[in-house]
């Protein structure tokens, strides 16, 4: 595994904060079965996380003492653990991104572009919903709720799609992604419960959260895809062979990790939806045993 794990549950939440310390020094350049295509695909995802996780933390922290949820002690404990887990995800993805940078892959620029995309998106989304009385804090929470559904659904795919796991031939990277996947599912309902606690389940709340997911998925798709193409081009490997690999294991109906997310992503559009409707209890129990978590 090549990592130290320190588990803490001082917040008293239903899930702990695991303090990780991965050593990425010996991670090979192409750690996905020596495939440039899929390594860059995963690196492009990793480039999204540092600023993305910061948005999640900041948006939930900004409203945690809203009058509607301030007195909910159970939810306050969940929020504390959520922030702790997301902070660790940021730390470890930054560590990996630095290790990819040493091979000449300009992940630092991709991280900066992610920050620009996030700031631009939140301002534009804020302008669109301002007539409905939405503050910037509410905009950020709505975006976070939508993106948390995406990360939890992607996490489920990593834990259930054996095709993607078989490509992860480096044990450090495989453990890092699976640990992250477990935790994304552990806290998948926190941002949603904060959102629902403040906005409720009415038509306005439904419209805002589903609109946010639609916008977020479009922005994510084009941003991550552009990152993949940039990494491949800079690496001199932008060709049909590499792109066909990404299609087969990213988007094809039979093996694709992204296409495999479709049904769970669409569940978000169901009126009355809650993240815990997508039952991952047994899945997480099994993976926590396998990973020693």
mmCIF file of C-alpha atoms in Angstrom:
data_model
loop_
_atom_site.group_PDB
_atom_site.id
_atom_site.type_symbol
_atom_site.label_atom_id
_atom_site.label_comp_id
_atom_site.label_asym_id
_atom_site.label_seq_id
_atom_site.Cartn_x
_atom_site.Cartn_y
_atom_site.Cartn_z
ATOM 1 C CA UNK A 1 0.000 0.000 0.000
ATOM 2 C CA UNK A 2 2.909 2.359 0.734
ATOM 3 C CA UNK A 3 0.912 4.574 3.110
ATOM 4 C CA UNK A 4 0.406 5.146 6.819
ATOM 5 C CA UNK A 5 -3.159 5.234 8.123
ATOM 6 C CA UNK A 6 -4.278 7.003 11.293
ATOM 7 C CA UNK A 7 -8.008 6.692 11.964
ATOM 8 C CA UNK A 8 -9.758 9.299 14.099
ATOM 9 C CA UNK A 9 -13.428 9.722 14.967
ATOM 10 C CA UNK A 10 -13.289 12.578 17.436
ATOM 11 C CA UNK A 11 -16.243 14.236 15.742
ATOM 12 C CA UNK A 12 -18.501 11.317 16.722
ATOM 13 C CA UNK A 13 -19.864 11.013 13.182
ATOM 14 C CA UNK A 14 -21.075 7.832 11.489
ATOM 15 C CA UNK A 15 -17.782 7.691 9.572
ATOM 16 C CA UNK A 16 -14.187 8.438 10.638
ATOM 17 C CA UNK A 17 -11.460 10.709 9.307
ATOM 18 C CA UNK A 18 -8.533 8.592 8.129
ATOM 19 C CA UNK A 19 -5.295 10.520 8.028
ATOM 20 C CA UNK A 20 -3.283 9.110 5.147
ATOM 21 C CA UNK A 21 0.309 9.653 4.122
ATOM 22 C CA UNK A 22 0.938 8.060 0.730
ATOM 23 C CA UNK A 23 4.444 7.901 -0.660
ATOM 24 C CA UNK A 24 4.205 8.572 -4.396
ATOM 25 C CA UNK A 25 7.974 8.631 -5.031
ATOM 26 C CA UNK A 26 8.025 5.203 -6.662
ATOM 27 C CA UNK A 27 4.819 5.481 -8.676
ATOM 28 C CA UNK A 28 5.722 4.774 -12.326
ATOM 29 C CA UNK A 29 4.942 7.253 -15.060
ATOM 30 C CA UNK A 30 2.230 5.085 -16.622
ATOM 31 C CA UNK A 31 0.780 3.401 -13.544
ATOM 32 C CA UNK A 32 -2.369 2.165 -15.319
ATOM 33 C CA UNK A 33 -1.010 -1.029 -16.896
ATOM 34 C CA UNK A 34 1.688 1.017 -18.652
ATOM 35 C CA UNK A 35 -1.067 2.769 -20.608
ATOM 36 C CA UNK A 36 -0.488 6.440 -21.373
ATOM 37 C CA UNK A 37 -4.134 6.861 -22.366
ATOM 38 C CA UNK A 38 -5.759 5.667 -19.190
ATOM 39 C CA UNK A 39 -3.052 7.021 -16.905
ATOM 40 C CA UNK A 40 -3.668 10.464 -18.364
ATOM 41 C CA UNK A 41 -7.428 9.911 -18.081
ATOM 42 C CA UNK A 42 -7.077 9.342 -14.327
ATOM 43 C CA UNK A 43 -4.508 12.119 -13.937
ATOM 44 C CA UNK A 44 -6.960 14.512 -15.592
ATOM 45 C CA UNK A 45 -9.535 13.515 -12.965
ATOM 46 C CA UNK A 46 -6.993 13.986 -10.190
ATOM 47 C CA UNK A 47 -6.218 17.500 -11.437
ATOM 48 C CA UNK A 48 -9.853 18.421 -10.737
ATOM 49 C CA UNK A 49 -9.802 17.409 -7.088
ATOM 50 C CA UNK A 50 -7.649 19.924 -5.168
ATOM 51 C CA UNK A 51 -9.762 22.958 -6.078
ATOM 52 C CA UNK A 52 -12.918 20.872 -6.282
ATOM 53 C CA UNK A 53 -12.511 19.512 -2.746
ATOM 54 C CA UNK A 54 -11.742 23.032 -1.523
ATOM 55 C CA UNK A 55 -15.063 24.195 -2.959
ATOM 56 C CA UNK A 56 -16.840 21.367 -1.126
ATOM 57 C CA UNK A 57 -15.217 22.219 2.197
ATOM 58 C CA UNK A 58 -15.697 25.978 1.909
ATOM 59 C CA UNK A 59 -19.320 25.756 0.777
ATOM 60 C CA UNK A 60 -20.457 23.444 3.583
ATOM 61 C CA UNK A 61 -18.418 25.268 6.216
ATOM 62 C CA UNK A 62 -19.945 28.599 5.127
ATOM 63 C CA UNK A 63 -23.510 27.487 5.917
ATOM 64 C CA UNK A 64 -23.037 24.972 8.725
ATOM 65 C CA UNK A 65 -24.416 27.433 11.294
ATOM 66 C CA UNK A 66 -27.425 28.451 9.232
ATOM 67 C CA UNK A 67 -30.416 28.701 11.622
ATOM 68 C CA UNK A 68 -32.160 25.811 9.875
ATOM 69 C CA UNK A 69 -29.397 23.302 10.741
ATOM 70 C CA UNK A 70 -27.396 24.958 13.524
ATOM 71 C CA UNK A 71 -29.124 22.957 16.242
ATOM 72 C CA UNK A 72 -28.879 19.594 14.457
ATOM 73 C CA UNK A 73 -26.083 18.011 16.508
ATOM 74 C CA UNK A 74 -26.009 14.823 14.443
ATOM 75 C CA UNK A 75 -25.595 16.723 11.182
ATOM 76 C CA UNK A 76 -22.966 19.008 12.733
ATOM 77 C CA UNK A 77 -20.877 15.937 13.601
ATOM 78 C CA UNK A 78 -21.267 14.645 10.048
ATOM 79 C CA UNK A 79 -20.158 18.022 8.680
ATOM 80 C CA UNK A 80 -16.993 17.981 10.801
ATOM 81 C CA UNK A 81 -16.060 14.506 9.570
ATOM 82 C CA UNK A 82 -16.952 15.461 5.982
ATOM 83 C CA UNK A 83 -14.559 18.405 6.126
ATOM 84 C CA UNK A 84 -11.839 16.177 7.585
ATOM 85 C CA UNK A 85 -12.187 13.540 4.885
ATOM 86 C CA UNK A 86 -12.247 16.071 2.063
ATOM 87 C CA UNK A 87 -9.143 17.789 3.439
ATOM 88 C CA UNK A 88 -7.291 14.457 3.296
ATOM 89 C CA UNK A 89 -8.452 13.864 -0.276
ATOM 90 C CA UNK A 90 -7.053 17.253 -1.242
ATOM 91 C CA UNK A 91 -3.728 16.509 0.417
ATOM 92 C CA UNK A 92 -3.238 13.143 -1.245
ATOM 93 C CA UNK A 93 -4.290 14.225 -4.730
ATOM 94 C CA UNK A 94 -1.919 17.181 -4.482
ATOM 95 C CA UNK A 95 0.810 14.690 -3.579
ATOM 96 C CA UNK A 96 0.071 12.500 -6.562
ATOM 97 C CA UNK A 97 -0.206 15.462 -8.923
ATOM 98 C CA UNK A 98 3.263 16.594 -7.856
ATOM 99 C CA UNK A 99 4.612 13.120 -8.598
ATOM 100 C CA UNK A 100 3.075 13.206 -12.090
ATOM 101 C CA UNK A 101 4.620 16.620 -12.658
ATOM 102 C CA UNK A 102 8.119 15.191 -12.212
ATOM 103 C CA UNK A 103 7.629 13.110 -15.384
ATOM 104 C CA UNK A 104 7.031 16.319 -17.333
ATOM 105 C CA UNK A 105 3.239 16.195 -17.314
ATOM 106 C CA UNK A 106 2.074 19.723 -16.560
ATOM 107 C CA UNK A 107 -0.576 18.942 -13.945
ATOM 108 C CA UNK A 108 0.106 22.220 -12.148
ATOM 109 C CA UNK A 109 -1.341 24.147 -15.084
ATOM 110 C CA UNK A 110 -4.377 21.855 -15.114
ATOM 111 C CA UNK A 111 -4.952 22.486 -11.412
ATOM 112 C CA UNK A 112 -4.828 26.236 -12.026
ATOM 113 C CA UNK A 113 -7.290 25.900 -14.908
ATOM 114 C CA UNK A 114 -9.607 23.916 -12.658
ATOM 115 C CA UNK A 115 -9.606 26.831 -10.244
ATOM 116 C CA UNK A 116 -10.481 29.240 -13.047
ATOM 117 C CA UNK A 117 -13.294 26.970 -14.282
ATOM 118 C CA UNK A 118 -14.753 26.672 -10.785
ATOM 119 C CA UNK A 119 -14.645 30.396 -10.073
ATOM 120 C CA UNK A 120 -16.101 31.249 -13.479
ATOM 121 C CA UNK A 121 -18.857 28.644 -13.132
ATOM 122 C CA UNK A 122 -19.921 29.710 -9.660
ATOM 123 C CA UNK A 123 -20.146 33.353 -10.740
ATOM 124 C CA UNK A 124 -22.139 32.552 -13.885
ATOM 125 C CA UNK A 125 -24.432 30.167 -12.013
ATOM 126 C CA UNK A 126 -24.855 32.821 -9.333
ATOM 127 C CA UNK A 127 -25.894 35.386 -11.928
ATOM 128 C CA UNK A 128 -28.467 33.002 -13.425
ATOM 129 C CA UNK A 129 -30.178 32.205 -10.116
ATOM 130 C CA UNK A 130 -29.823 35.608 -8.446
ATOM 131 C CA UNK A 131 -33.373 36.577 -9.507
ATOM 132 C CA UNK A 132 -34.588 33.680 -7.319
ATOM 133 C CA UNK A 133 -32.967 35.216 -4.225
ATOM 134 C CA UNK A 134 -29.927 32.917 -4.175
ATOM 135 C CA UNK A 135 -26.855 34.179 -2.332
ATOM 136 C CA UNK A 136 -23.361 33.099 -3.389
ATOM 137 C CA UNK A 137 -23.193 30.820 -0.354
ATOM 138 C CA UNK A 138 -26.340 29.059 -1.514
ATOM 139 C CA UNK A 139 -24.979 28.815 -5.057
ATOM 140 C CA UNK A 140 -21.808 27.159 -3.792
ATOM 141 C CA UNK A 141 -23.780 24.703 -1.645
ATOM 142 C CA UNK A 142 -26.022 23.785 -4.574
ATOM 143 C CA UNK A 143 -22.996 23.162 -6.800
ATOM 144 C CA UNK A 144 -21.350 21.092 -4.078
ATOM 145 C CA UNK A 145 -24.464 18.965 -3.598
ATOM 146 C CA UNK A 146 -24.542 18.185 -7.316
ATOM 147 C CA UNK A 147 -20.807 17.485 -7.593
ATOM 148 C CA UNK A 148 -20.859 15.284 -4.501
ATOM 149 C CA UNK A 149 -23.405 13.111 -6.273
ATOM 150 C CA UNK A 150 -21.002 12.851 -9.208
ATOM 151 C CA UNK A 151 -18.016 11.910 -7.023
ATOM 152 C CA UNK A 152 -20.048 9.356 -5.059
ATOM 153 C CA UNK A 153 -21.304 7.775 -8.284
ATOM 154 C CA UNK A 154 -17.808 7.689 -9.763
ATOM 155 C CA UNK A 155 -16.627 6.135 -6.504
ATOM 156 C CA UNK A 156 -19.225 3.375 -6.779
ATOM 157 C CA UNK A 157 -17.962 2.599 -10.272
ATOM 158 C CA UNK A 158 -14.372 2.326 -9.034
ATOM 159 C CA UNK A 159 -15.527 -0.153 -6.386
ATOM 160 C CA UNK A 160 -17.749 -2.220 -8.691
ATOM 161 C CA UNK A 161 -16.218 -1.977 -12.163
ATOM 162 C CA UNK A 162 -13.522 -4.658 -12.291
ATOM 163 C CA UNK A 163 -12.355 -3.500 -15.725
ATOM 164 C CA UNK A 164 -11.076 -0.176 -14.354
ATOM 165 C CA UNK A 165 -9.536 -1.803 -11.277
ATOM 166 C CA UNK A 166 -7.661 -4.334 -13.403
ATOM 167 C CA UNK A 167 -5.872 -1.443 -15.100
ATOM 168 C CA UNK A 168 -4.565 -0.174 -11.748
ATOM 169 C CA UNK A 169 -1.352 -2.173 -11.623
ATOM 170 C CA UNK A 170 0.475 0.133 -9.212
ATOM 171 C CA UNK A 171 -0.554 -0.804 -5.672
ATOM 172 C CA UNK A 172 -0.071 2.678 -4.189
ATOM 173 C CA UNK A 173 -2.309 4.325 -6.764
ATOM 174 C CA UNK A 174 -4.866 1.533 -6.632
ATOM 175 C CA UNK A 175 -5.144 1.850 -2.855
ATOM 176 C CA UNK A 176 -5.328 5.636 -3.027
ATOM 177 C CA UNK A 177 -8.222 5.633 -5.475
ATOM 178 C CA UNK A 178 -10.120 2.867 -3.644
ATOM 179 C CA UNK A 179 -9.662 4.570 -0.252
ATOM 180 C CA UNK A 180 -10.959 7.793 -1.807
ATOM 181 C CA UNK A 181 -13.887 5.898 -3.319
ATOM 182 C CA UNK A 182 -14.854 4.365 0.022
ATOM 183 C CA UNK A 183 -14.845 7.740 1.742
ATOM 184 C CA UNK A 184 -16.819 9.470 -1.010
ATOM 185 C CA UNK A 185 -19.552 6.913 -0.431
ATOM 186 C CA UNK A 186 -19.317 7.204 3.347
ATOM 187 C CA UNK A 187 -20.055 10.936 3.282
ATOM 188 C CA UNK A 188 -22.188 11.050 0.122
ATOM 189 C CA UNK A 189 -25.288 12.313 1.959
ATOM 190 C CA UNK A 190 -23.738 15.107 4.046
ATOM 191 C CA UNK A 191 -23.840 17.999 1.568
ATOM 192 C CA UNK A 192 -27.283 16.847 0.413
ATOM 193 C CA UNK A 193 -28.604 16.797 3.999
ATOM 194 C CA UNK A 194 -27.236 20.309 4.538
ATOM 195 C CA UNK A 195 -28.905 21.444 1.303
ATOM 196 C CA UNK A 196 -32.205 19.796 2.173
ATOM 197 C CA UNK A 197 -32.074 21.106 5.721
ATOM 198 C CA UNK A 198 -31.847 24.668 4.425
ATOM 199 C CA UNK A 199 -33.939 24.475 1.237
ATOM 200 C CA UNK A 200 -36.330 21.620 1.982
ATOM 201 C CA UNK A 201 -37.828 19.380 -0.727
ATOM 202 C CA UNK A 202 -40.044 21.793 -2.598
ATOM 203 C CA UNK A 203 -40.225 22.563 -6.302
ATOM 204 C CA UNK A 204 -37.680 25.381 -6.021
ATOM 205 C CA UNK A 205 -35.150 23.151 -4.240
ATOM 206 C CA UNK A 206 -35.665 20.397 -6.809
ATOM 207 C CA UNK A 207 -35.279 22.757 -9.756
ATOM 208 C CA UNK A 208 -32.108 24.325 -8.403
ATOM 209 C CA UNK A 209 -30.324 21.094 -7.567
ATOM 210 C CA UNK A 210 -31.170 19.383 -10.868
ATOM 211 C CA UNK A 211 -30.245 22.453 -12.894
ATOM 212 C CA UNK A 212 -26.940 22.603 -11.009
ATOM 213 C CA UNK A 213 -26.190 18.959 -11.803
ATOM 214 C CA UNK A 214 -26.928 19.450 -15.498
ATOM 215 C CA UNK A 215 -24.598 22.447 -15.705
ATOM 216 C CA UNK A 216 -21.916 20.768 -13.589
ATOM 217 C CA UNK A 217 -21.846 17.626 -15.733
ATOM 218 C CA UNK A 218 -21.413 19.614 -18.931
ATOM 219 C CA UNK A 219 -18.602 21.675 -17.425
ATOM 220 C CA UNK A 220 -16.933 18.580 -15.958
ATOM 221 C CA UNK A 221 -17.081 16.624 -19.207
ATOM 222 C CA UNK A 222 -15.526 19.341 -21.326
ATOM 223 C CA UNK A 223 -12.929 20.290 -18.705
ATOM 224 C CA UNK A 224 -11.728 16.763 -17.969
ATOM 225 C CA UNK A 225 -11.757 15.821 -21.665
ATOM 226 C CA UNK A 226 -9.682 18.874 -22.559
ATOM 227 C CA UNK A 227 -7.204 17.918 -19.829
ATOM 228 C CA UNK A 228 -6.877 14.397 -21.234
ATOM 229 C CA UNK A 229 -6.283 15.682 -24.762
ATOM 230 C CA UNK A 230 -3.717 18.195 -23.508
ATOM 231 C CA UNK A 231 -1.801 15.551 -21.545
ATOM 232 C CA UNK A 232 -1.791 13.156 -24.501
ATOM 233 C CA UNK A 233 -0.703 15.863 -26.939
ATOM 234 C CA UNK A 234 2.139 17.080 -24.706
ATOM 235 C CA UNK A 235 3.211 13.455 -24.300
ATOM 236 C CA UNK A 236 3.218 12.865 -28.070
ATOM 237 C CA UNK A 237 0.546 10.182 -27.701
ATOM 238 C CA UNK A 238 -2.554 11.833 -29.095
ATOM 239 C CA UNK A 239 -3.588 9.169 -31.600
ATOM 240 C CA UNK A 240 -6.488 6.874 -32.426
ATOM 241 C CA UNK A 241 -5.038 3.933 -30.510
ATOM 242 C CA UNK A 242 -4.883 5.833 -27.231
ATOM 243 C CA UNK A 243 -8.258 7.483 -27.787
ATOM 244 C CA UNK A 244 -9.883 4.120 -28.524
ATOM 245 C CA UNK A 245 -8.573 2.810 -25.194
ATOM 246 C CA UNK A 246 -10.149 5.755 -23.389
ATOM 247 C CA UNK A 247 -13.428 5.145 -25.203
ATOM 248 C CA UNK A 248 -13.491 1.426 -24.432
ATOM 249 C CA UNK A 249 -12.787 1.714 -20.719
ATOM 250 C CA UNK A 250 -14.229 5.165 -20.156
ATOM 251 C CA UNK A 251 -17.352 5.384 -22.268
ATOM 252 C CA UNK A 252 -18.264 2.068 -23.931
ATOM 253 C CA UNK A 253 -21.555 0.463 -22.790
ATOM 254 C CA UNK A 254 -19.900 -2.786 -21.675
ATOM 255 C CA UNK A 255 -16.810 -1.607 -19.778
ATOM 256 C CA UNK A 256 -16.885 2.177 -19.460
ATOM 257 C CA UNK A 257 -16.508 3.692 -16.011
ATOM 258 C CA UNK A 258 -18.281 6.914 -17.086
ATOM 259 C CA UNK A 259 -21.074 5.214 -19.022
ATOM 260 C CA UNK A 260 -21.552 2.888 -16.037
ATOM 261 C CA UNK A 261 -22.490 5.912 -13.944
ATOM 262 C CA UNK A 262 -25.545 6.774 -16.042
ATOM 263 C CA UNK A 263 -28.366 5.174 -14.044
ATOM 264 C CA UNK A 264 -27.177 6.471 -10.678
ATOM 265 C CA UNK A 265 -26.575 9.941 -12.081
ATOM 266 C CA UNK A 266 -30.114 10.038 -13.460
ATOM 267 C CA UNK A 267 -31.507 9.016 -10.079
ATOM 268 C CA UNK A 268 -30.665 12.540 -8.889
ATOM 269 C CA UNK A 269 -33.511 13.829 -11.064
ATOM 270 C CA UNK A 270 -36.123 11.790 -9.219
ATOM 271 C CA UNK A 271 -38.349 13.967 -7.003
ATOM 272 C CA UNK A 272 -37.759 12.987 -3.397
ATOM 273 C CA UNK A 273 -34.325 11.556 -4.183
ATOM 274 C CA UNK A 274 -31.839 11.051 -1.352
ATOM 275 C CA UNK A 275 -28.250 9.762 -1.774
ATOM 276 C CA UNK A 276 -28.892 6.910 0.663
ATOM 277 C CA UNK A 277 -31.549 5.584 -1.714
ATOM 278 C CA UNK A 278 -28.533 4.189 -3.590
ATOM 279 C CA UNK A 279 -27.593 1.489 -1.122
ATOM 280 C CA UNK A 280 -23.817 0.985 -0.832
ATOM 281 C CA UNK A 281 -23.717 -0.269 2.771
ATOM 282 C CA UNK A 282 -22.692 -3.828 1.938
ATOM 283 C CA UNK A 283 -20.323 -2.661 -0.798
ATOM 284 C CA UNK A 284 -18.516 -0.379 1.650
ATOM 285 C CA UNK A 285 -18.434 -3.012 4.372
ATOM 286 C CA UNK A 286 -16.696 -5.455 2.046
ATOM 287 C CA UNK A 287 -14.190 -2.914 0.712
ATOM 288 C CA UNK A 288 -13.276 -1.587 4.145
ATOM 289 C CA UNK A 289 -12.368 -5.125 5.145
ATOM 290 C CA UNK A 290 -10.319 -5.640 1.960
ATOM 291 C CA UNK A 291 -8.468 -2.341 2.427
ATOM 292 C CA UNK A 292 -7.967 -2.666 6.166
ATOM 293 C CA UNK A 293 -10.045 0.429 6.858
#
